[in-house]
Coordinates of C-alpha atoms in Angstrom, one line a residue:
M239 CA -1.0 -17.1 -56.9
S240 CA -1.4 -19.3 -53.8
R241 CA -0.2 -17.8 -50.4
V242 CA 1.3 -21.2 -49.5
S243 CA 4.2 -22.2 -51.8
T244 CA 5.5 -25.8 -52.1
V245 CA 9.1 -27.2 -52.0
R246 CA 10.1 -30.3 -53.8
R247 CA 12.6 -32.5 -51.8
A248 CA 13.3 -36.2 -52.4
G249 CA 10.3 -36.5 -54.7
R250 CA 7.9 -35.1 -52.2
E251 CA 6.0 -31.8 -52.1
R252 CA 5.4 -30.1 -48.8
P253 CA 3.8 -26.7 -48.2
V254 CA 5.9 -23.8 -46.9
R255 CA 4.0 -21.6 -44.4
P256 CA 4.5 -17.9 -44.4
A257 CA 7.3 -16.6 -42.2
G258 CA 4.9 -14.4 -40.2
R259 CA 2.8 -17.2 -38.6
R260 CA 5.5 -18.6 -36.3
P261 CA 6.3 -15.3 -34.6
A262 CA 2.6 -14.6 -34.2
A263 CA 2.1 -18.0 -32.6
R264 CA 5.1 -17.4 -30.3
R265 CA 3.7 -14.0 -29.3
T266 CA 0.3 -15.6 -28.5
A267 CA 2.0 -18.3 -26.4
T268 CA 4.0 -15.6 -24.5
R269 CA 1.0 -13.5 -23.8
T270 CA -1.0 -16.5 -22.7
G271 CA 1.9 -17.4 -20.3
Q272 CA 2.0 -13.9 -18.9
Y273 CA -1.8 -13.9 -18.3
A274 CA -1.5 -17.3 -16.6
A275 CA 1.3 -16.0 -14.4
L276 CA -0.7 -12.9 -13.5
L277 CA -3.8 -14.9 -12.6
A278 CA -1.6 -17.2 -10.4
Y279 CA -0.2 -14.2 -8.7
L280 CA -3.6 -12.7 -8.1
A281 CA -4.8 -16.0 -6.7
F282 CA -1.8 -16.1 -4.4
L283 CA -2.6 -12.6 -3.1
A284 CA -6.4 -13.2 -2.8
F285 CA -6.1 -16.6 -0.9
P286 CA -5.4 -15.2 2.6
F287 CA -8.2 -12.6 2.3
L288 CA -10.7 -15.2 1.0
W289 CA -9.7 -17.6 3.7
L290 CA -10.1 -14.9 6.3
V291 CA -13.6 -14.1 5.1
S292 CA -14.5 -17.8 5.2
T293 CA -13.2 -18.2 8.7
A294 CA -14.9 -15.1 10.0
F295 CA -18.4 -16.6 9.2
K296 CA -17.7 -20.2 10.4
P297 CA -19.3 -21.5 13.6
P298 CA -17.0 -23.1 16.2
R299 CA -17.9 -26.6 15.0
E300 CA -16.6 -25.9 11.5
L301 CA -13.5 -24.1 12.8
G302 CA -12.4 -27.2 14.6
S303 CA -13.1 -29.6 11.7
I304 CA -10.3 -31.6 10.3
H305 CA -11.8 -31.2 6.8
P306 CA -12.0 -27.4 6.3
T307 CA -14.2 -26.0 3.6
W308 CA -14.2 -22.7 1.7
I309 CA -17.9 -21.9 2.1
P310 CA -19.3 -22.3 5.6
D311 CA -22.1 -24.8 5.9
A312 CA -23.9 -22.7 8.5
P313 CA -22.7 -19.1 8.3
T314 CA -23.0 -17.1 11.5
L315 CA -22.4 -13.6 12.8
D316 CA -21.6 -14.7 16.3
N317 CA -17.9 -14.2 15.7
F318 CA -18.5 -10.5 15.1
R319 CA -20.7 -10.1 18.2
Q320 CA -18.1 -11.9 20.3
A321 CA -15.3 -9.8 18.9
F322 CA -17.0 -6.6 19.9
T323 CA -17.9 -8.0 23.3
Q324 CA -14.5 -9.3 24.2
Q325 CA -12.4 -6.3 23.0
P326 CA -12.9 -2.5 22.5
L327 CA -12.6 -2.7 18.8
L328 CA -14.5 0.5 18.1
A329 CA -12.3 2.6 20.4
A330 CA -9.1 1.0 19.0
A331 CA -10.3 1.7 15.4
V332 CA -10.8 5.4 16.3
N333 CA -7.3 5.5 17.7
S334 CA -5.9 3.9 14.6
L335 CA -7.9 6.2 12.3
L336 CA -6.7 9.4 14.1
A337 CA -3.1 8.3 14.2
A338 CA -3.0 7.2 10.5
A339 CA -4.9 10.2 9.1
V340 CA -3.0 12.9 11.1
S341 CA 0.4 11.3 10.4
A342 CA -0.4 10.9 6.7
V343 CA -1.4 14.6 6.4
I344 CA 1.7 15.7 8.2
A345 CA 4.0 13.5 6.1
V346 CA 2.5 14.8 2.8
V347 CA 2.6 18.4 3.9
L348 CA 6.2 18.2 4.8
A349 CA 7.3 16.0 1.9
T350 CA 5.7 18.1 -0.9
P351 CA 7.9 21.2 -0.8
M352 CA 11.0 19.1 0.0
A353 CA 10.3 16.9 -3.0
Y354 CA 9.9 19.9 -5.2
V355 CA 13.3 21.2 -4.1
L356 CA 15.0 17.8 -4.7
A357 CA 13.4 17.4 -8.1
R358 CA 14.0 20.9 -9.4
H359 CA 17.4 21.8 -7.9
R360 CA 19.8 19.0 -8.6
G361 CA 23.3 19.0 -7.1
R362 CA 25.6 17.2 -4.7
L363 CA 23.5 18.1 -1.7
T364 CA 20.2 16.9 -3.3
R365 CA 21.9 13.7 -4.4
A366 CA 23.2 13.1 -0.9
A367 CA 19.7 13.8 0.5
T368 CA 18.1 11.4 -1.9
A369 CA 20.7 8.7 -1.1
W370 CA 20.0 9.2 2.6
V371 CA 16.3 8.8 2.1
V372 CA 16.8 5.5 0.3
I373 CA 19.3 4.2 2.9
S374 CA 17.0 5.2 5.8
Q375 CA 14.3 2.8 4.5
A376 CA 16.7 -0.1 5.1
F377 CA 17.0 0.6 8.9
P378 CA 15.2 -2.2 10.9
L379 CA 12.7 -1.2 13.5
V380 CA 14.6 -2.9 16.3
L381 CA 17.6 -0.7 15.6
V382 CA 15.7 2.6 16.2
I383 CA 13.1 1.6 18.8
I384 CA 15.4 2.0 21.9
P385 CA 16.8 5.5 21.1
L386 CA 13.3 6.5 19.9
F387 CA 11.8 5.4 23.2
L388 CA 14.4 7.3 25.2
I389 CA 13.8 10.5 23.2
L390 CA 10.0 10.3 23.6
K391 CA 10.5 9.5 27.3
N392 CA 12.5 12.7 27.8
L393 CA 9.8 14.6 25.9
H394 CA 7.1 13.0 28.1
L395 CA 5.4 11.5 25.0
V396 CA 5.5 7.8 25.9
D397 CA 2.0 6.4 26.1
S398 CA 0.8 9.4 24.2
R399 CA -1.2 9.6 21.0
T400 CA 0.8 12.7 20.0
G401 CA 4.0 10.8 20.3
L402 CA 2.7 8.0 18.2
V403 CA 1.5 10.4 15.5
M404 CA 5.0 12.0 15.5
V405 CA 6.7 8.7 15.1
Y406 CA 4.4 7.6 12.3
A407 CA 4.9 10.9 10.4
V408 CA 8.7 10.8 10.7
W409 CA 8.7 7.1 9.7
S410 CA 6.5 7.7 6.6
L411 CA 8.3 10.9 5.6
P412 CA 11.3 9.3 3.7
F413 CA 9.0 7.1 1.5
A414 CA 6.6 10.0 0.9
L415 CA 9.5 12.2 -0.1
W416 CA 11.0 9.7 -2.5
M417 CA 7.5 9.0 -4.0
L418 CA 6.6 12.7 -4.5
T419 CA 10.0 13.5 -6.0
G420 CA 9.2 11.1 -8.8
Y421 CA 5.9 12.8 -9.4
V422 CA 7.5 16.3 -9.4
R423 CA 10.1 15.2 -12.0
A424 CA 7.2 14.0 -14.2
V425 CA 5.8 17.5 -14.4
P426 CA 7.5 19.3 -17.3
P427 CA 9.5 22.3 -16.2
E428 CA 8.4 24.0 -19.4
L429 CA 4.9 24.5 -18.0
E430 CA 6.3 26.6 -15.1
E431 CA 8.5 28.5 -17.5
A432 CA 5.5 29.3 -19.7
A433 CA 3.6 30.5 -16.6
A434 CA 6.6 32.7 -15.7
V435 CA 6.6 34.2 -19.2
D436 CA 2.9 35.0 -18.9
G437 CA 3.8 37.0 -15.7
A438 CA 2.9 34.6 -13.0
G439 CA 5.0 34.7 -9.9
R440 CA 6.6 31.7 -8.2
I441 CA 3.8 31.2 -5.7
R442 CA 1.1 31.6 -8.3
T443 CA 2.9 29.1 -10.6
L444 CA 3.2 26.5 -7.9
V445 CA -0.4 26.9 -6.8
S446 CA -2.1 27.2 -10.2
V447 CA 0.2 25.0 -12.4
T448 CA 2.3 22.6 -10.4
A449 CA -0.1 21.7 -7.6
P450 CA -3.0 20.5 -9.8
L451 CA -0.6 18.2 -11.7
L452 CA 0.7 16.9 -8.4
A453 CA -2.7 16.2 -7.0
P454 CA -2.9 12.5 -8.0
G455 CA 0.6 12.0 -6.6
I456 CA -0.2 13.7 -3.4
V457 CA -3.4 11.5 -3.0
A458 CA -1.4 8.3 -3.8
T459 CA 1.3 9.2 -1.3
G460 CA -1.2 10.1 1.4
L461 CA -3.0 6.8 0.8
F462 CA 0.2 4.8 1.2
A463 CA 1.2 6.7 4.3
F464 CA -2.3 6.1 5.8
I465 CA -2.2 2.4 5.1
T466 CA 1.3 2.1 6.5
A467 CA 0.3 3.8 9.8
W468 CA -3.1 1.9 9.9
N469 CA -1.4 -1.5 9.7
E470 CA 1.7 -0.6 11.9
F471 CA 2.1 -2.8 15.0
F472 CA 5.6 -2.6 16.5
F473 CA 5.7 1.1 17.4
A474 CA 2.2 1.1 18.9
L475 CA 3.0 -2.0 21.0
V476 CA 6.1 -0.5 22.5
L477 CA 5.0 3.1 22.9
L478 CA 1.4 2.7 24.1
K479 CA 0.6 1.1 27.4
S480 CA -2.9 2.4 28.3
P481 CA -5.6 0.1 27.0
E482 CA -7.8 3.0 25.9
K483 CA -5.0 4.4 23.7
Q484 CA -4.0 1.2 21.9
T485 CA -4.5 0.9 18.2
L486 CA -6.4 -1.8 16.3
P487 CA -3.4 -4.1 15.4
V488 CA -2.4 -4.2 19.1
V489 CA -5.9 -5.0 20.2
L490 CA -6.0 -7.9 17.8
T491 CA -3.3 -9.7 19.7
H492 CA -5.6 -9.8 22.8
F493 CA -7.6 -12.6 21.1
I494 CA -4.6 -14.8 21.7
G495 CA -4.5 -16.3 25.1
A496 CA -1.6 -16.6 27.5
E497 CA -0.8 -20.1 26.3
G498 CA -0.8 -19.0 22.7
V499 CA -4.2 -20.4 21.8
A500 CA -6.2 -18.1 19.6
D501 CA -9.9 -17.5 19.7
L502 CA -10.0 -18.1 16.0
G503 CA -13.5 -17.1 15.1
P504 CA -13.6 -13.7 16.8
L505 CA -10.0 -13.0 15.8
A506 CA -10.8 -13.6 12.1
A507 CA -13.9 -11.4 12.4
A508 CA -11.9 -8.6 14.0
A509 CA -9.1 -8.9 11.5
L510 CA -11.6 -8.7 8.6
L511 CA -13.1 -5.6 10.0
A512 CA -9.6 -4.1 10.4
T513 CA -8.7 -4.9 6.8
L514 CA -11.9 -3.5 5.2
P515 CA -11.2 0.3 5.7
S516 CA -7.9 0.3 3.8
L517 CA -9.5 -1.7 1.0
L518 CA -12.5 0.5 0.8
L519 CA -10.4 3.6 0.9
F520 CA -8.2 2.4 -1.9
A521 CA -11.2 1.4 -4.0
V522 CA -12.7 4.9 -3.6
I523 CA -9.5 6.8 -4.3
Q524 CA -7.8 4.7 -7.0
R525 CA -9.8 6.3 -9.8
R526 CA -8.6 9.7 -8.8
I527 CA -5.1 8.4 -8.5
T528 CA -4.9 7.4 -12.1
G529 CA -7.0 10.2 -13.6
G530 CA -6.2 13.8 -14.1
M531 CA -2.4 13.6 -14.2
L532 CA -2.2 16.1 -17.0
A533 CA -5.4 18.1 -16.2
G534 CA -4.8 21.8 -16.9
A535 CA -1.5 21.2 -18.7
V536 CA -2.7 22.6 -21.9
K537 CA -2.7 26.4 -22.2
S538 CA -5.9 27.9 -23.7

């Protein structure tokens, strides 16, 4: 019997397609639209970075052209040499690296036990703490910078790398706490109960069972805290005055003259160098973030 039947109407015969073809075509069209939207979003995200790379290698003649091109006609490294000559980029990068790395470690170390308590011991107090963590992320920087500056001034930590690290750690702590709480809740409590039945104490259970499962979440949280501190500009601008202590985002503003005219080539080169570390770090760690979430979860 034929898969396509016929229907007689007004003396005509027309084939009747199976009912499953139209939903399949609709699903295909929907998926095609989703992929198209995803590609458009990726292009939107990649456009500034690709334009930055193109600008960093363009000579001054092409930078001032009224007909800009994606690929430089005469690529040059002079912008990078001028960037390092005009501003202390290497020292600023070291300052940013130290501030970002130390503050990320402090935030993760403080947030991990706090997240465990919030995730495992639920009650009014923990719900209030979680709500306060979420609300604190809505505070604008301008609202806290004046009292923060006065506190650091009384502690003699203005224009200090230590003060900047403390500020970055405290500012990253709510997000790190909220993020790690979700990872802790994803770890089944039954694993800890099984370890307790086998005779493991609380500390042994946390170290041998819970900590390995939280490793991807800890790495991801530390990565986000690091990138946040690496890219931060406002706190560093207000709290640091000595040129030798300034971070990389603050030094990038020195490529803009007093009249607001930017030295576009060196600025693009310096901005590209400032962007690469976070991209390389994410590319190296992202495999470890997604892998090993349930490593060691099965009892042997």
